[in-house]
mmCIF file of C-alpha atoms in Angstrom:
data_model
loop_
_atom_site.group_PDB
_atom_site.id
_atom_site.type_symbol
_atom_site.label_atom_id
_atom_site.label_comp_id
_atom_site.label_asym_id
_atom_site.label_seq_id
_atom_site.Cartn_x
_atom_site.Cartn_y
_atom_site.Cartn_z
ATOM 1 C CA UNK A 1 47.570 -5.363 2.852
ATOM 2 C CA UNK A 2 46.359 -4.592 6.027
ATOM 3 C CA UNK A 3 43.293 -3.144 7.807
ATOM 4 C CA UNK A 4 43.512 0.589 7.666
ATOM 5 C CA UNK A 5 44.981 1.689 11.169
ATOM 6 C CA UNK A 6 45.375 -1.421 12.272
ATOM 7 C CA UNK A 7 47.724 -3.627 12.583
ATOM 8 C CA UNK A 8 45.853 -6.711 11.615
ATOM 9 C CA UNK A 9 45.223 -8.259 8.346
ATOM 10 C CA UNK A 10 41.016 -7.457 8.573
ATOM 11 C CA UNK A 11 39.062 -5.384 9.531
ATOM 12 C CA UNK A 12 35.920 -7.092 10.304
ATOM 13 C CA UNK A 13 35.649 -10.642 10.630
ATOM 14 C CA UNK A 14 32.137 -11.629 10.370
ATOM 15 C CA UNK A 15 31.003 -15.265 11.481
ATOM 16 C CA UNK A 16 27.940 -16.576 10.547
ATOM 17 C CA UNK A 17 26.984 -19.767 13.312
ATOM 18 C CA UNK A 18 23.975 -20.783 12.146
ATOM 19 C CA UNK A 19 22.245 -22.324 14.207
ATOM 20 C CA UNK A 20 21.484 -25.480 12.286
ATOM 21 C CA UNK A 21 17.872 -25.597 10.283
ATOM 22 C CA UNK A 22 17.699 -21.912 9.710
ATOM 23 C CA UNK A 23 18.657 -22.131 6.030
ATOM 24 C CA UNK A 24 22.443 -21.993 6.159
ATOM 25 C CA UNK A 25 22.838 -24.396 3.059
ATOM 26 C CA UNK A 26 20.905 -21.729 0.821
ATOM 27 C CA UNK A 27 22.860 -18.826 2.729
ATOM 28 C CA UNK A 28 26.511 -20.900 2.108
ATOM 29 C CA UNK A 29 25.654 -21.696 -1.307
ATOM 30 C CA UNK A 30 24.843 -18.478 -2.287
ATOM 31 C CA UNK A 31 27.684 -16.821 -0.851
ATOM 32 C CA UNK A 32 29.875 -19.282 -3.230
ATOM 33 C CA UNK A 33 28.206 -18.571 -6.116
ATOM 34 C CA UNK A 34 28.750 -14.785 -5.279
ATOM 35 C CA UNK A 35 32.964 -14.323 -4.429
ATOM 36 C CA UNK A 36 33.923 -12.471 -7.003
ATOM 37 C CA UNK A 37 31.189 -9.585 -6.091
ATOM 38 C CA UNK A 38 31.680 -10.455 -2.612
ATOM 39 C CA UNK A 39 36.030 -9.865 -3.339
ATOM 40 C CA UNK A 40 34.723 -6.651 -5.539
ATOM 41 C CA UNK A 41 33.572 -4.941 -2.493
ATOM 42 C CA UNK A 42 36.523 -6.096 -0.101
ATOM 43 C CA UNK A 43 34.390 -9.366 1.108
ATOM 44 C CA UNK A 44 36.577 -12.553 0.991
ATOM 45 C CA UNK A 45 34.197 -15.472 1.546
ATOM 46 C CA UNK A 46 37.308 -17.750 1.760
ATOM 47 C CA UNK A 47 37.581 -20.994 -0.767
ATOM 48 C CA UNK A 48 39.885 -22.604 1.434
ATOM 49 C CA UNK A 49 37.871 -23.417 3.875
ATOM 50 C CA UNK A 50 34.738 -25.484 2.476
ATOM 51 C CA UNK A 51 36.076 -27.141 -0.445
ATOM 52 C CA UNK A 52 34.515 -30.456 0.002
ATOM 53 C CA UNK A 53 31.232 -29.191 1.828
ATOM 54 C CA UNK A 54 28.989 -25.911 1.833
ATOM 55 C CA UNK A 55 29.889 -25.394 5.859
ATOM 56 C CA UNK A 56 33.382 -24.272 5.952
ATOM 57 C CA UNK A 57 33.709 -26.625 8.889
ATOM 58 C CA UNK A 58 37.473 -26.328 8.898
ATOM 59 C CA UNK A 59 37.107 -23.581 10.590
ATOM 60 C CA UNK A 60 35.489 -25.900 13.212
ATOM 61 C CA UNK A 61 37.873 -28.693 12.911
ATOM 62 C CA UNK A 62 40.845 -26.267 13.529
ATOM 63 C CA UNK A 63 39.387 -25.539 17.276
ATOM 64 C CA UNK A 64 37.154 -28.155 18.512
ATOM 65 C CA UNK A 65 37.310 -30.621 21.248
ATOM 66 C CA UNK A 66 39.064 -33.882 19.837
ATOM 67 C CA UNK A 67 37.320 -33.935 17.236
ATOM 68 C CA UNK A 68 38.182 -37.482 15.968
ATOM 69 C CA UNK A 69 35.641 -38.773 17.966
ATOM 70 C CA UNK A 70 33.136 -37.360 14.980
ATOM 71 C CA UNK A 71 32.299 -37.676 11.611
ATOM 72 C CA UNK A 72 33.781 -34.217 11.241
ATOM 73 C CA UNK A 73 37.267 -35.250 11.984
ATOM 74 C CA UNK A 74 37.136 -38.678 10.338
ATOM 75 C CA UNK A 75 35.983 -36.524 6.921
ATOM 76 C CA UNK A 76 38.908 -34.502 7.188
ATOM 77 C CA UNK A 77 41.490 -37.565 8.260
ATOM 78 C CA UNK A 78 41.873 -36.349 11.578
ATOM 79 C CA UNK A 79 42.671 -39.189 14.064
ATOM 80 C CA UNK A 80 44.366 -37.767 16.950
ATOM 81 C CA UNK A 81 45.201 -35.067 18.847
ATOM 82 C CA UNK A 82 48.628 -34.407 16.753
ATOM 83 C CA UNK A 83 46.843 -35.282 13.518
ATOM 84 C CA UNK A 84 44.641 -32.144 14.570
ATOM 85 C CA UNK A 85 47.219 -29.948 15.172
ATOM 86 C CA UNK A 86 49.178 -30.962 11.503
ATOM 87 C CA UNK A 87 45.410 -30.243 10.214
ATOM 88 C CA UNK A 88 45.130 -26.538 11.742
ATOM 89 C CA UNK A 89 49.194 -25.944 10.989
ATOM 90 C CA UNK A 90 48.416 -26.732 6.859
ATOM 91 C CA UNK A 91 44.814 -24.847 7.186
ATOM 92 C CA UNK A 92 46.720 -21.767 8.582
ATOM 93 C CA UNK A 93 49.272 -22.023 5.711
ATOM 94 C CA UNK A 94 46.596 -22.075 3.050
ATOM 95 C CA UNK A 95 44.146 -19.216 4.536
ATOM 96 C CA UNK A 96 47.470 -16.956 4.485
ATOM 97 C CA UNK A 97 48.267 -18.235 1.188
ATOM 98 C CA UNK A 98 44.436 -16.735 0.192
ATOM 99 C CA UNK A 99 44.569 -13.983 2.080
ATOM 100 C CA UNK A 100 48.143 -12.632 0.325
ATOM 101 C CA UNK A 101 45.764 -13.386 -3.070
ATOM 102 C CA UNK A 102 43.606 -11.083 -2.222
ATOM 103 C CA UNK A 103 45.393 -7.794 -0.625
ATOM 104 C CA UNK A 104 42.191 -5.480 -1.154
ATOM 105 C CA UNK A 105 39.932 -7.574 0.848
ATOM 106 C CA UNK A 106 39.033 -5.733 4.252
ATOM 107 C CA UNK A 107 36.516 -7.782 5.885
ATOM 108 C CA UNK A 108 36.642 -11.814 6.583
ATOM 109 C CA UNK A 109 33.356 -13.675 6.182
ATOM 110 C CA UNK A 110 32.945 -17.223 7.222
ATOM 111 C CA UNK A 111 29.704 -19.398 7.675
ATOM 112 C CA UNK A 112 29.550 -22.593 9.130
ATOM 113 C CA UNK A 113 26.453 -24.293 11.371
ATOM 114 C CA UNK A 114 28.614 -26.604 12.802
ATOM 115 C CA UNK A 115 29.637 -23.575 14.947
ATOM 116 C CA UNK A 116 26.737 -23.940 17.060
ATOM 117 C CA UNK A 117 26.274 -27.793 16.876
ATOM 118 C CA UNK A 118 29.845 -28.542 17.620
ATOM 119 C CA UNK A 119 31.648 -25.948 19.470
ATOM 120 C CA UNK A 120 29.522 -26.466 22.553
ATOM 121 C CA UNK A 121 32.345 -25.436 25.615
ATOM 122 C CA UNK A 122 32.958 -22.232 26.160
ATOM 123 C CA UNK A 123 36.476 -22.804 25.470
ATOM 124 C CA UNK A 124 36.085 -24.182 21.999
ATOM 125 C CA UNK A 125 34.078 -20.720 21.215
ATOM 126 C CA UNK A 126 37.275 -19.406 23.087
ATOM 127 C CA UNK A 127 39.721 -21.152 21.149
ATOM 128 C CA UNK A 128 38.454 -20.019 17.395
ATOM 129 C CA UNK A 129 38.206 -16.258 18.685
ATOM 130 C CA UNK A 130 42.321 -17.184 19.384
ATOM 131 C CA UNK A 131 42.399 -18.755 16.388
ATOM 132 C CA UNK A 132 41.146 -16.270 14.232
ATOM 133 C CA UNK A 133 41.891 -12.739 16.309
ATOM 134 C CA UNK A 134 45.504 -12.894 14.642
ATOM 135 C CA UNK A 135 44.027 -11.789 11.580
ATOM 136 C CA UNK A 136 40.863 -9.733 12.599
ATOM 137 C CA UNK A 137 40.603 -6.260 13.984
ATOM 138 C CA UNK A 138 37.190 -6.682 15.719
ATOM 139 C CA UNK A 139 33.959 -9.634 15.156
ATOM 140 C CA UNK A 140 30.306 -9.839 14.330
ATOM 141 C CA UNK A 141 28.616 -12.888 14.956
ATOM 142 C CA UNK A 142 25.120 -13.451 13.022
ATOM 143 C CA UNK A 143 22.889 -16.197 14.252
ATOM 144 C CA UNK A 144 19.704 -17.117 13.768
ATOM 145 C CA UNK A 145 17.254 -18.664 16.077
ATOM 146 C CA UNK A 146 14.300 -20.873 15.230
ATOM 147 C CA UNK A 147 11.048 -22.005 17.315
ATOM 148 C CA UNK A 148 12.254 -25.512 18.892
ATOM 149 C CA UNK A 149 9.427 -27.395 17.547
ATOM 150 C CA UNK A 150 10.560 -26.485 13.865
ATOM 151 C CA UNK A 151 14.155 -27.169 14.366
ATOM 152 C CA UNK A 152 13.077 -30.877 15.674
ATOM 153 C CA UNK A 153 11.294 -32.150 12.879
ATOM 154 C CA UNK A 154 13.942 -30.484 10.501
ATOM 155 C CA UNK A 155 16.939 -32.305 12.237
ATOM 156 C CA UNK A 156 14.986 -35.388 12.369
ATOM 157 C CA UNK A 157 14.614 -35.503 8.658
ATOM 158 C CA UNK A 158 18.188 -34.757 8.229
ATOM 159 C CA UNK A 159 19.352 -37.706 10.909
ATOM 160 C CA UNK A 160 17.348 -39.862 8.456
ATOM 161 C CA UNK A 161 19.363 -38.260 5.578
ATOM 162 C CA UNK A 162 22.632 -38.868 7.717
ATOM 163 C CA UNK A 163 21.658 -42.608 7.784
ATOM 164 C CA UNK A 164 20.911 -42.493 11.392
ATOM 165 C CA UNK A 165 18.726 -45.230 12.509
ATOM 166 C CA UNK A 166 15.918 -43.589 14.596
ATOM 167 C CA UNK A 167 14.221 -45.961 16.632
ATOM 168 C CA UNK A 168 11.764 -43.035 18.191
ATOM 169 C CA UNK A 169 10.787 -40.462 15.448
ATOM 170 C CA UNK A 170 8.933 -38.376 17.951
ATOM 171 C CA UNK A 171 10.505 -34.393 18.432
ATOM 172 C CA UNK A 172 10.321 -35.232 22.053
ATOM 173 C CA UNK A 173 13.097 -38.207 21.550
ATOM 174 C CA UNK A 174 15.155 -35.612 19.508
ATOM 175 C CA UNK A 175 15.024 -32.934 21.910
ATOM 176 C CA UNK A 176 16.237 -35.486 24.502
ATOM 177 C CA UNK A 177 18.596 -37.073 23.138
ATOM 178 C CA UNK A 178 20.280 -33.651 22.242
ATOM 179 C CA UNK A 179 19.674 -31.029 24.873
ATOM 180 C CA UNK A 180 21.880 -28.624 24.503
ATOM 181 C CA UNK A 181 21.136 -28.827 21.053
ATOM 182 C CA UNK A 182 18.223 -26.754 21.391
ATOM 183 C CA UNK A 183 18.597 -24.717 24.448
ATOM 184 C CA UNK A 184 18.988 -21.505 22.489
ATOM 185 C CA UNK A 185 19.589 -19.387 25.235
ATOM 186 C CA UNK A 186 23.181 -21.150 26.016
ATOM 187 C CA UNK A 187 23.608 -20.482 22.427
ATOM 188 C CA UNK A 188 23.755 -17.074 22.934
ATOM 189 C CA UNK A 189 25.096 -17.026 26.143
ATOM 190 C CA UNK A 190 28.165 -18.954 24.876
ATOM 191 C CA UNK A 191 28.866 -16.615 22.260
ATOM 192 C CA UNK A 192 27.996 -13.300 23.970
ATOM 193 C CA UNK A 193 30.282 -14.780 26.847
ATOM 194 C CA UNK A 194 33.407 -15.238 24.120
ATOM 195 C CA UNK A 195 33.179 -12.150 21.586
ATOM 196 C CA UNK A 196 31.049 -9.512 23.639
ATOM 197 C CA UNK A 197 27.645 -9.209 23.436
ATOM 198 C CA UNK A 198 27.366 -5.867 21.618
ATOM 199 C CA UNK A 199 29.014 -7.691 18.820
ATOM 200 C CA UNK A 200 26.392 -10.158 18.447
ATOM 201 C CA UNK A 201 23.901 -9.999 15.826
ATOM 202 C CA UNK A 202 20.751 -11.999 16.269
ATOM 203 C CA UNK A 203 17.990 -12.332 14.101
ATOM 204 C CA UNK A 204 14.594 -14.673 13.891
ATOM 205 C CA UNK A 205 14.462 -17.224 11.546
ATOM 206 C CA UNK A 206 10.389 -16.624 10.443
ATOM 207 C CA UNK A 207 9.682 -15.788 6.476
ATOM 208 C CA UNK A 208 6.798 -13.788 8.180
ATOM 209 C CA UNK A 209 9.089 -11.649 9.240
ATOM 210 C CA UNK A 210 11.322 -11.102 6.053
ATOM 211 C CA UNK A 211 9.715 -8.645 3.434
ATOM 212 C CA UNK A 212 10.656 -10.732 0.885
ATOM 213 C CA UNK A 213 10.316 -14.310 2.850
ATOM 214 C CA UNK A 214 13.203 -15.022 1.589
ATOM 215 C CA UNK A 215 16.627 -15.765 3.968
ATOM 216 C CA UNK A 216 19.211 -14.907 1.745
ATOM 217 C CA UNK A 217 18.081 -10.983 1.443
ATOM 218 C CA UNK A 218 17.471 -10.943 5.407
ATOM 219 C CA UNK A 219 21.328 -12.827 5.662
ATOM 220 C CA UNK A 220 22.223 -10.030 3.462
ATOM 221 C CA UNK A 221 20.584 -6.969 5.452
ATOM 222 C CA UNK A 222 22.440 -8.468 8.472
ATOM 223 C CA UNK A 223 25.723 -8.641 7.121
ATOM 224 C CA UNK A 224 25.838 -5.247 5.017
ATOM 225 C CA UNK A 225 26.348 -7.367 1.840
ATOM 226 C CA UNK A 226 26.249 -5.690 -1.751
ATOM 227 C CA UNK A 227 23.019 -6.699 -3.575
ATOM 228 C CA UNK A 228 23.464 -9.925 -5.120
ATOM 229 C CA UNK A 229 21.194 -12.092 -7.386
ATOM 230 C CA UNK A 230 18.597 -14.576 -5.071
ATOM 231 C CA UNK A 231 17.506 -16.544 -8.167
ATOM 232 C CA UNK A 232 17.884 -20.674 -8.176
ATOM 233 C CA UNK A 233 18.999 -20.649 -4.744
ATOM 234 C CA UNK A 234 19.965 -24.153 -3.021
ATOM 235 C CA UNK A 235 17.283 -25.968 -1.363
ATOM 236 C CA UNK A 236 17.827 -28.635 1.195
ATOM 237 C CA UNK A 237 14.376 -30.262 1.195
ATOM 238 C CA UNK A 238 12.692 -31.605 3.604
ATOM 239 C CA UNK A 239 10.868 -35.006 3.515
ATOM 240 C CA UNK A 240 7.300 -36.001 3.281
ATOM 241 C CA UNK A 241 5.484 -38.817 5.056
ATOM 242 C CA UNK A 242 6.585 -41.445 2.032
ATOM 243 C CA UNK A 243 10.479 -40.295 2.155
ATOM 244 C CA UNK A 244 10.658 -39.884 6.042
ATOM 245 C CA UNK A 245 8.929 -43.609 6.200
ATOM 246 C CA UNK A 246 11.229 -44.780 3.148
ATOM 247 C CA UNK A 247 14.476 -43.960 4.555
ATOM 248 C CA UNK A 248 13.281 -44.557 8.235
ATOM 249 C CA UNK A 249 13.000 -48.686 7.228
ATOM 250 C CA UNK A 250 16.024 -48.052 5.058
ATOM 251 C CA UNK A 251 18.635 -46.925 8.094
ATOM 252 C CA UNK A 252 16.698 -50.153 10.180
ATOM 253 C CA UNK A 253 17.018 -52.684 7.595
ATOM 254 C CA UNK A 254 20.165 -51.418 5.866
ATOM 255 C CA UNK A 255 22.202 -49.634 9.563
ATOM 256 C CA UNK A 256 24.989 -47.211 8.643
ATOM 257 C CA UNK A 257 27.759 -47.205 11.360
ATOM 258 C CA UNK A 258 27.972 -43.959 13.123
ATOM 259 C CA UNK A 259 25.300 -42.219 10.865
ATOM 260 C CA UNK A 260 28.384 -43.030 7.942
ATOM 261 C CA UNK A 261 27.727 -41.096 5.460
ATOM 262 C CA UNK A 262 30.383 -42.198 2.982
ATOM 263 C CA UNK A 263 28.497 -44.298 0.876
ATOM 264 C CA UNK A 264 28.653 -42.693 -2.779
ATOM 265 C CA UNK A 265 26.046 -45.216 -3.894
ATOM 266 C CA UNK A 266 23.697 -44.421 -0.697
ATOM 267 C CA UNK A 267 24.050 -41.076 -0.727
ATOM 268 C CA UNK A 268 22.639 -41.231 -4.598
ATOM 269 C CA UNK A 269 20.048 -42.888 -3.068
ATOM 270 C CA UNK A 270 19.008 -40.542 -0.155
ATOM 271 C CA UNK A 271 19.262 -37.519 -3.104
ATOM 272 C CA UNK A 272 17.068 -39.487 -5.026
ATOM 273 C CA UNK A 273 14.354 -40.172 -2.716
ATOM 274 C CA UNK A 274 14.338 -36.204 -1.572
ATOM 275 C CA UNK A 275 13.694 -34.751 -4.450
ATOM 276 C CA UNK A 276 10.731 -37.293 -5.319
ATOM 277 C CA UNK A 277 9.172 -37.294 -1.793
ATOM 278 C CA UNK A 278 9.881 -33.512 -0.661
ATOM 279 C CA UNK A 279 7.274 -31.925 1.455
ATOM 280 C CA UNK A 280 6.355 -32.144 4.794
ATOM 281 C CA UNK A 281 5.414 -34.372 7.619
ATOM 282 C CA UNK A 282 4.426 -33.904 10.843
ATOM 283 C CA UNK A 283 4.830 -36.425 13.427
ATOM 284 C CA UNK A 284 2.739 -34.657 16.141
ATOM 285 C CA UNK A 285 -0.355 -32.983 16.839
ATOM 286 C CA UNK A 286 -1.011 -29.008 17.316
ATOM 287 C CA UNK A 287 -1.699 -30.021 20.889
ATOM 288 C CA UNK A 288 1.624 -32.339 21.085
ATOM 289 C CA UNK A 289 3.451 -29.520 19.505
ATOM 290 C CA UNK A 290 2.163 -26.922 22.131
ATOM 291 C CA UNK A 291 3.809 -29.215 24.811
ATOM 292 C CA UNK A 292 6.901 -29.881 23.394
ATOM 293 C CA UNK A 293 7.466 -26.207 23.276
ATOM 294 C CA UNK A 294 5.948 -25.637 27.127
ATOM 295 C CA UNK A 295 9.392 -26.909 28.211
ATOM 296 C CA UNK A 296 11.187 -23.832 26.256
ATOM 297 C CA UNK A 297 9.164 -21.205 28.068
ATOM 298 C CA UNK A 298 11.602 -19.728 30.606
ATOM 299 C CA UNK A 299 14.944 -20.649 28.490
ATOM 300 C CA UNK A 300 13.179 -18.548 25.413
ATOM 301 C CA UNK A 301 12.037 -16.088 27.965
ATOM 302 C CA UNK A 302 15.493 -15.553 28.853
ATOM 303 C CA UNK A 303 16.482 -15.349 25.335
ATOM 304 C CA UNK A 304 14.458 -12.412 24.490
ATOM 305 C CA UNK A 305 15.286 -10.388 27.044
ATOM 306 C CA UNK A 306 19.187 -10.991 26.391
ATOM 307 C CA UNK A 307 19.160 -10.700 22.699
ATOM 308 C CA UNK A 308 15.384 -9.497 21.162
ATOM 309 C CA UNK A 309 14.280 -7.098 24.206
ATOM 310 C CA UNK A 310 12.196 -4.931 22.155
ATOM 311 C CA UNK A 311 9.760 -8.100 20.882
ATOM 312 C CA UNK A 312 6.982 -9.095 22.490
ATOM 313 C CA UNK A 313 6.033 -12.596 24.402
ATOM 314 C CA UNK A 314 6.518 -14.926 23.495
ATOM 315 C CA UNK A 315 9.853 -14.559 21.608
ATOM 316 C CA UNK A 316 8.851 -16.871 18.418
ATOM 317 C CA UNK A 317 4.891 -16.020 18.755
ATOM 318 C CA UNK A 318 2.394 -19.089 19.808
ATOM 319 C CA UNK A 319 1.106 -19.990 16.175
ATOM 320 C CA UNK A 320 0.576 -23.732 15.376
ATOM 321 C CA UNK A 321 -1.727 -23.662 12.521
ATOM 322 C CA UNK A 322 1.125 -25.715 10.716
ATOM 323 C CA UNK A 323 0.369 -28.737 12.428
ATOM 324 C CA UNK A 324 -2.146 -31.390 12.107
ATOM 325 C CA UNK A 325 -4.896 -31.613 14.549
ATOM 326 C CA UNK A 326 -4.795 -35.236 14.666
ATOM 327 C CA UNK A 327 -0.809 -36.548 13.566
ATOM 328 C CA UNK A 328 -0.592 -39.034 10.144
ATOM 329 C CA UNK A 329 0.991 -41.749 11.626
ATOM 330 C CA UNK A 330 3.632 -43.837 10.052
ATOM 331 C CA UNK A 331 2.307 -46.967 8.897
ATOM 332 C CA UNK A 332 4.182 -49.334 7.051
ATOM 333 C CA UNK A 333 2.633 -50.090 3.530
ATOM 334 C CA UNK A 334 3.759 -52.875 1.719
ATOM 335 C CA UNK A 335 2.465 -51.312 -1.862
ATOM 336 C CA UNK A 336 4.128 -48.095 -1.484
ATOM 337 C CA UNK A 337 7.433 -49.143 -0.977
ATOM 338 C CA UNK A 338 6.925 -51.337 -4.098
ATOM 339 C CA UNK A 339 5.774 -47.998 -5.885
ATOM 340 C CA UNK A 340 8.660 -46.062 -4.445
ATOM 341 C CA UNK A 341 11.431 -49.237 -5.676
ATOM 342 C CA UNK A 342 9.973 -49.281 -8.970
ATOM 343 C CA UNK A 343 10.075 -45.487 -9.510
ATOM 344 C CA UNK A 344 13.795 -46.142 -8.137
ATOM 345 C CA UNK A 345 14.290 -48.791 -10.625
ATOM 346 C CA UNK A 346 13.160 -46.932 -13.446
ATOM 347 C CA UNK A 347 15.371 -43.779 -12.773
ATOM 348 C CA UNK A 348 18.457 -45.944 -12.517
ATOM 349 C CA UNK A 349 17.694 -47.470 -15.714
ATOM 350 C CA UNK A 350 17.098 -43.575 -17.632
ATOM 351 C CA UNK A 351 19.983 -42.477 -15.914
ATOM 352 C CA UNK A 352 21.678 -45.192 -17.657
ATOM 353 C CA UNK A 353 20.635 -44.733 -21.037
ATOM 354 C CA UNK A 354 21.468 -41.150 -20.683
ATOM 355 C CA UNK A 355 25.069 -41.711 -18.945
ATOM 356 C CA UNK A 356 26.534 -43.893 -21.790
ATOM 357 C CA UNK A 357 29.206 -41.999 -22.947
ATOM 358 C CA UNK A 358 29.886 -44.187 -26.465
ATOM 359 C CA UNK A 359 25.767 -43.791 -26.998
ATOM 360 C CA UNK A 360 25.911 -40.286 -26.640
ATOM 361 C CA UNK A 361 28.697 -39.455 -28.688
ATOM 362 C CA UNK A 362 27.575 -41.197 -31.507
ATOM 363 C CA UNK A 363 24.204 -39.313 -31.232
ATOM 364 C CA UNK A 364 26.268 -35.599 -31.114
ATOM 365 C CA UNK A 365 28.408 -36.980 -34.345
ATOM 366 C CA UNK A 366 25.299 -38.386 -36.105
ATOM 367 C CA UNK A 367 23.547 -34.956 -35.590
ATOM 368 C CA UNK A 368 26.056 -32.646 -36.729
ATOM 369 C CA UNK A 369 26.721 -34.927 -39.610
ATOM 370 C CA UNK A 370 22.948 -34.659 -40.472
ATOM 371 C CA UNK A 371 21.841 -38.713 -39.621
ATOM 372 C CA UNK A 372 20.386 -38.082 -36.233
ATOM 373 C CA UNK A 373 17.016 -40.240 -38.437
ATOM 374 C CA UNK A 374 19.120 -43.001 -39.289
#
């Protein structure tokens, strides 16, 4: 079926970039756990794209700029520049295939971060607004934009997750090493540029700001979703000092090429280790912090008066309360990474235990026969 006076196949397309850090995991999770309400009110949060990931990064894959050169392609088995184009001929095959499934469905939702960390040219933006425009009547683009400082110690965390070795854990380093990263204003620019900038649909990423504090109701507001449940959301944790030191000596002793992250085994691992040591740590000062963001002044400036021109200056307030006054420093202790390998140690050997299959199932028959004593 499609679009009502329109010769298209959608309505609405609505593209959710990110930009990375701003809870997109929690936002991409719930949305899965949601299709069928999403489908009852003509939503199709597409299963094709995604399958192996919470970013539908196909999406991404289909358009960017030889993307063999990243772990993105190499995840996906694309190797060259024809390898890319078999990729986006099969992905186009199965998004029609879903979209004949589901004839009622009148607006196209897709969410991927990778949007804003890897379509960077104009003409990749270009080239998914081609890719996509055979289907889709007219676009909305929701992204979200987060203070610079923030971002930095949330992508450094992740690099260490990514087994990236990080030889310079300060934000500064970060901020370097990927500039365009976090020059939000080219964000938006980029975008605006591509799709029009009164179809752009910016928001802040600050709980203060959300009457519930919570993402997935704001995400929600902004995208004219249905109400859905917001219990047991996903939570991509962050890492405190003992995890962020942990897996800092890890990726040095133990270097992954490429940031791989392929390993089954190390990937366990890196799970393993967030969950125990979640929290937060703060490389820097309130004072360092305060600097860092000096350098953001005029780009943010800019940003607010393109996309948030009825808040006031500055654009994501001047608040550092979060950090330290003085910064914990990472120092190497010989006794806690014994503590942290034998808590390792003995949650390999429960999950063990627990994981024998023959064990188990001679426990359930025991039980039910009425022996579970003997």
């Amino acid at each position: 079926m499609k679009a009502k006076g329109s010769s298209k196949r959608f309505r609405k397309c609505i593209i959710h970039i990110g930009t990375e850090k701003t809870g997109t995991s929690a936002i991409q999770a719930h949305l899965s756990r949601h299709r069928r309400t999403l489908l009852a009110h003509d939503i199709l949060y597409p299963k094709t794209a995604g399958t192996n990931n919470l970013s539908q990064w196909e999406f991404v894959a289909a358009v960017q700029i030889a993307p063999w050169g990243t772990d993105l392609g190499r995840s996906l088995d694309i190797v060259d520049e024809a390898s890319q184009q078999r990729f986006t001929q099969e992905f186009t095959a199965r998004l029609e295939q879903e979209f004949a499934q589901h004839q009622s469905a009148q607006t196209l939702l897709i969410s991927s971060e990778h949007f804003h960390s890897r379509l960077k040219q104009p003409r990749a933006i270009d080239a998914l607004k081609r890719f996509l425009s055979p289907w889709c009547e007219r676009f909305e683009i929701i992204v979200y934009f987060r203070r610079q400082d923030q971002v930095a110690i949330s992508f450094q965390s992740t690099r260490l997750k990514s087994s990236v070795e990080l030889k310079n854990s300060s934000l500064e380093s970060a901020v370097r090493s990927h500039p365009r990263y976090f020059d939000l204003r080219q964000v938006y620019k980029g975008w605006a540029n591509a799709f029009g900038a009164n179809n752009m649909n910016p928001r802040i990423y600050d709980k203060k700001r959300w009457n519930s504090g919570n993402v997935l109701e704001d995400f929600a507001s902004a995208a004219s979703l249905p109400d859905l449940p917001t219990d047991a959301a996903f939570v991509n944790l962050s890492l405190n000092r003992q995890g962020y030191q942990f897996l800092r000596a890890l990726n040095r002793v133990s270097p992954q090429p490429n940031g791989d992250k392929t390993d089954p085994m190390r990937l366990t691992l890196v799970q393993e280790i967030s969950r125990r040591y979640a929290g937060k740590y703060y490389p820097v000062s309130q004072m360092e912090a305060r600097k860092l963001m000096e350098q953001f002044h005029a780009q943010n400036e800019e940003l607010r008066q393109l996309a948030f021109p009825q808040e006031p200056a500055p654009l994501f307030g001047d608040d550092f309360n979060e950090y330290p006054e003085i910064a914990e420093p990472l120092q190497e202790n010989y006794d806690e990474a014994v503590e942290i390998a034998l808590a390792l140690w003995r949650h390999k050997q429960s999950e063990q235990h627990r994981a024998n299959p023959i064990v188990n199932a001679i426990r359930k028959l025991l039980k039910k026969l009425g022996l579970g004593q003997q």
